[in-house]
Amino acid sequence: MGDKMRTVRHRRESGRILVGTSGWTYGSWKGLFYPVGLPNARWLEFFTGQFPTTEVNYSFYHLPKPSTYEKWASQVPQDFIFSVKASRYITHVKRLKDVEDPWRLFLSHARSLGTHLGPILFQFPESFHRDDDRLKDFLEMVRRGSSRLRLVCEFRHESWFSTGVYRLLNRLGAALCIGDSGRYPRRDVVTADFAYVRFHGRSRLFASNYTRRELDEEARKVKGYLRDGYDAYVYFNNDAEGHAVANAKTFMGLIEKPSVRAR
């Protein structure tokens, strides 16, 4: 199968790209990214001056209160986007089964971001093997009442990477996460009207730096998605030693170059 499902909806002449990092509240970034004297309460404000988007990882481990989401929304520019990682209770504990109530609760809180709410990321555990029926039932449940929500599935077991799963995702308007690491499988397949890319670090998971050559290669791929009319969300999750912010900035610069800009 090719790298794109050619039945996406609402295509445009060229797509929009948002580049950021997977989270922003890392103490190790103080002095590397955040000024030493900057209070933690102003980190998000500072972050939004550098990047147009971020992933919320806190929501994977905890259920943020609506007031927390509202506070974040009040601190960002009008066009800033939060991608929100779904609760691990849904993906890791219940493994998509009997999760309608937890999902509704999670979403009702996340909607407090208002227009700043972007894609919802479902990160599957490595031990979760392919189960088409369970995935279909889950996505159909999610789609009831949230037909316009952008959904992303990040699979970490090889069995999920198949034509049948791609078609299922495409039919329900969910994106396959293109996850780059030295540990988990990767397929550059676009199954929705947007691409979603996560860079976890290749030689050391969550810690290794990407070279300029590697970023050049990845920027060319994203340029292709933009040219074909897909939006693209790109997040660097190699945060352990502060490489995420440097790599994300470099990547943004490469995308802005004429050689890799969507035309």
XYZ file of C-alpha atoms in Angstrom:
263
model
C 0.000 0.000 0.000
C 1.164 3.516 -0.743
C 1.921 6.056 1.932
C -1.416 7.870 1.661
C -5.044 6.794 1.671
C -6.505 8.710 -1.251
C -10.001 9.174 0.131
C -9.466 11.896 2.704
C -12.036 14.608 3.303
C -11.912 18.414 3.079
C -8.679 18.517 1.112
C -7.108 21.892 0.331
C -4.463 22.983 -2.123
C -1.824 23.009 0.620
C -1.933 22.005 4.250
C -1.106 23.779 7.488
C 1.746 22.609 9.688
C 2.129 22.950 13.444
C 5.411 21.973 15.116
C 5.954 21.682 18.856
C 7.061 19.415 21.670
C 5.386 16.713 23.731
C 4.783 18.747 26.858
C 6.328 21.937 28.191
C 6.748 21.512 31.977
C 10.174 19.884 32.147
C 12.442 21.095 34.929
C 15.511 20.037 32.935
C 14.654 22.702 30.350
C 15.355 25.487 32.828
C 18.472 27.238 31.632
C 18.399 25.289 28.350
C 15.123 26.731 27.076
C 13.417 28.635 29.857
C 15.323 31.586 31.360
C 16.666 30.694 34.800
C 14.707 33.424 36.569
C 11.407 32.791 34.815
C 8.701 31.550 37.231
C 7.210 28.168 36.363
C 3.793 29.803 36.132
C 4.996 31.726 33.072
C 6.568 28.805 31.232
C 3.535 28.205 29.026
C 3.425 31.871 28.066
C 7.117 31.728 27.132
C 6.624 28.464 25.244
C 3.876 29.934 23.066
C 6.274 32.636 21.934
C 8.421 29.896 20.379
C 5.944 27.252 19.198
C 2.335 27.174 17.919
C 1.370 23.875 19.555
C 2.168 21.317 22.239
C 0.994 17.909 23.370
C -0.602 17.548 26.794
C 0.979 14.458 28.372
C -0.314 15.161 31.884
C -3.759 13.959 30.768
C -2.349 10.481 30.121
C -1.661 9.948 33.825
C -4.227 12.243 35.442
C -7.620 13.796 34.709
C -7.061 17.555 34.487
C -9.894 19.604 35.915
C -11.899 21.795 33.528
C -10.446 24.778 35.392
C -6.924 23.567 34.570
C -7.710 23.392 30.870
C -9.386 26.806 31.078
C -6.296 28.259 32.735
C -4.053 26.902 29.988
C -6.398 28.261 27.328
C -6.293 31.712 28.919
C -2.488 31.813 28.700
C -2.020 31.119 24.988
C -2.502 33.079 21.743
C -5.755 32.749 19.844
C -4.394 30.267 17.301
C -2.389 28.062 19.698
C -3.349 24.366 19.641
C -3.140 21.695 22.332
C -3.089 18.074 21.221
C -4.286 16.032 24.186
C -3.181 12.500 25.017
C -6.088 10.348 26.151
C -6.069 8.738 29.571
C -4.048 5.565 29.970
C -7.082 4.153 31.786
C -8.793 3.993 28.383
C -5.887 2.567 26.369
C -3.761 0.645 28.859
C -6.045 -0.453 31.690
C -9.367 -1.031 29.917
C -7.796 -1.466 26.462
C -10.717 0.292 24.752
C -13.325 -2.023 26.294
C -16.321 -0.615 28.213
C -14.878 2.893 28.253
C -17.790 5.055 27.118
C -18.219 6.726 30.516
C -14.470 7.349 31.083
C -14.203 8.692 27.536
C -17.160 11.060 27.947
C -15.694 12.362 31.206
C -12.242 12.813 29.668
C -13.629 14.639 26.632
C -15.968 16.863 28.630
C -12.954 18.145 30.565
C -10.710 18.518 27.505
C -13.382 20.541 25.703
C -12.719 23.263 28.261
C -9.817 24.227 25.986
C -12.424 25.577 23.571
C -11.002 26.470 20.165
C -7.516 25.531 21.386
C -8.411 21.821 21.445
C -6.622 19.938 18.685
C -6.249 16.210 18.020
C -6.816 13.572 20.689
C -3.988 11.019 20.786
C -4.653 7.419 21.799
C -1.282 5.859 22.619
C -1.540 2.066 22.710
C 0.739 -0.072 24.900
C 3.337 -2.263 23.228
C 1.563 -5.343 24.618
C -1.769 -4.475 22.968
C -2.017 -6.629 19.828
C -4.294 -6.056 16.865
C -8.027 -6.361 17.519
C -10.032 -4.864 14.642
C -13.441 -5.361 16.229
C -12.441 -3.685 19.459
C -10.849 -0.775 17.608
C -13.905 -0.356 15.378
C -16.346 -0.437 18.291
C -14.253 2.065 20.200
C -13.826 4.543 17.343
C -17.501 4.323 16.429
C -18.380 5.084 20.042
C -15.995 8.045 20.068
C -17.430 9.352 16.817
C -20.937 9.488 18.261
C -21.310 13.086 19.355
C -17.808 14.117 18.249
C -17.837 13.704 14.489
C -15.429 16.593 13.824
C -12.866 15.725 16.465
C -9.438 14.829 15.107
C -8.396 11.421 16.400
C -4.958 9.775 16.337
C -3.937 6.185 17.101
C -0.318 5.433 17.997
C 0.191 1.676 17.805
C 3.290 0.088 19.273
C 2.842 -3.531 18.235
C 3.682 -4.679 14.712
C 0.362 -6.485 14.208
C -1.563 -3.217 13.843
C 0.342 -2.069 10.779
C -1.814 -3.604 8.063
C -4.046 -2.589 5.174
C -7.186 -3.630 7.044
C -6.402 -1.368 9.992
C -5.487 1.533 7.696
C -8.835 1.201 5.937
C -10.674 1.089 9.244
C -8.920 4.237 10.438
C -9.632 5.957 7.143
C -13.320 5.059 7.237
C -13.673 6.530 10.711
C -11.503 9.565 10.011
C -8.707 8.673 12.433
C -5.014 9.248 11.745
C -2.311 6.641 12.108
C 0.443 8.203 14.201
C 3.780 8.174 12.405
C 6.035 7.481 15.371
C 9.798 7.631 14.954
C 11.970 5.736 17.430
C 14.507 2.957 17.557
C 12.091 0.734 19.454
C 8.578 0.843 17.998
C 7.393 0.064 14.440
C 6.957 2.954 12.032
C 4.874 3.278 8.883
C 4.564 6.522 6.935
C 0.868 6.109 6.134
C -1.658 8.961 6.188
C -5.175 7.694 6.876
C -7.047 10.942 7.610
C -7.088 14.518 6.327
C -4.022 15.261 8.434
C -0.687 13.673 9.299
C 0.472 13.272 12.895
C 4.189 12.704 13.515
C 5.987 12.059 16.810
C 9.774 11.966 17.184
C 10.745 9.933 20.252
C 14.505 9.685 19.650
C 16.220 6.949 17.642
C 19.296 5.698 19.467
C 18.003 6.476 22.973
C 14.256 6.566 23.503
C 13.077 10.026 24.645
C 16.665 11.223 24.960
C 18.702 11.162 21.741
C 19.300 14.146 19.487
C 18.300 14.180 15.806
C 21.006 15.147 13.334
C 20.543 17.858 10.727
C 20.534 15.204 8.009
C 17.790 13.234 9.768
C 15.690 16.357 10.215
C 16.211 17.324 6.568
C 14.926 13.926 5.483
C 11.881 14.159 7.756
C 11.125 17.716 6.613
C 11.008 16.544 2.998
C 8.434 13.915 3.937
C 6.264 16.440 5.748
C 6.581 18.797 2.784
C 4.986 16.085 0.674
C 2.017 15.837 3.040
C 1.526 19.601 2.901
C 1.746 19.692 -0.883
C -0.931 17.027 -1.089
C -3.279 19.137 1.024
C -2.883 17.404 4.380
C -2.423 19.335 7.601
C 0.514 18.126 9.691
C 1.097 18.061 13.426
C 4.724 17.369 14.369
C 5.862 16.810 17.958
C 9.297 16.105 19.396
C 9.169 13.796 22.407
C 12.943 13.465 22.956
C 12.646 15.743 25.959
C 14.932 14.034 28.488
C 18.008 16.164 27.741
C 16.316 19.165 26.172
C 16.861 18.048 22.577
C 13.145 18.347 21.795
C 13.075 22.144 21.750
C 16.268 22.469 19.695
C 15.140 19.832 17.185
C 11.670 21.372 16.903
C 13.138 24.816 16.219
C 15.469 23.410 13.576
C 12.586 21.517 11.994
C 10.475 24.670 11.829
C 13.313 26.455 10.082
C 13.642 23.656 7.530
C 9.928 23.743 6.774
C 10.095 27.503 6.216
C 12.884 27.146 3.648
C 11.706 27.446 0.021
C 13.019 23.953 -0.712
C 10.671 22.357 1.788
C 7.736 24.777 1.907
C 4.338 23.577 0.752
C 3.477 25.108 -2.615
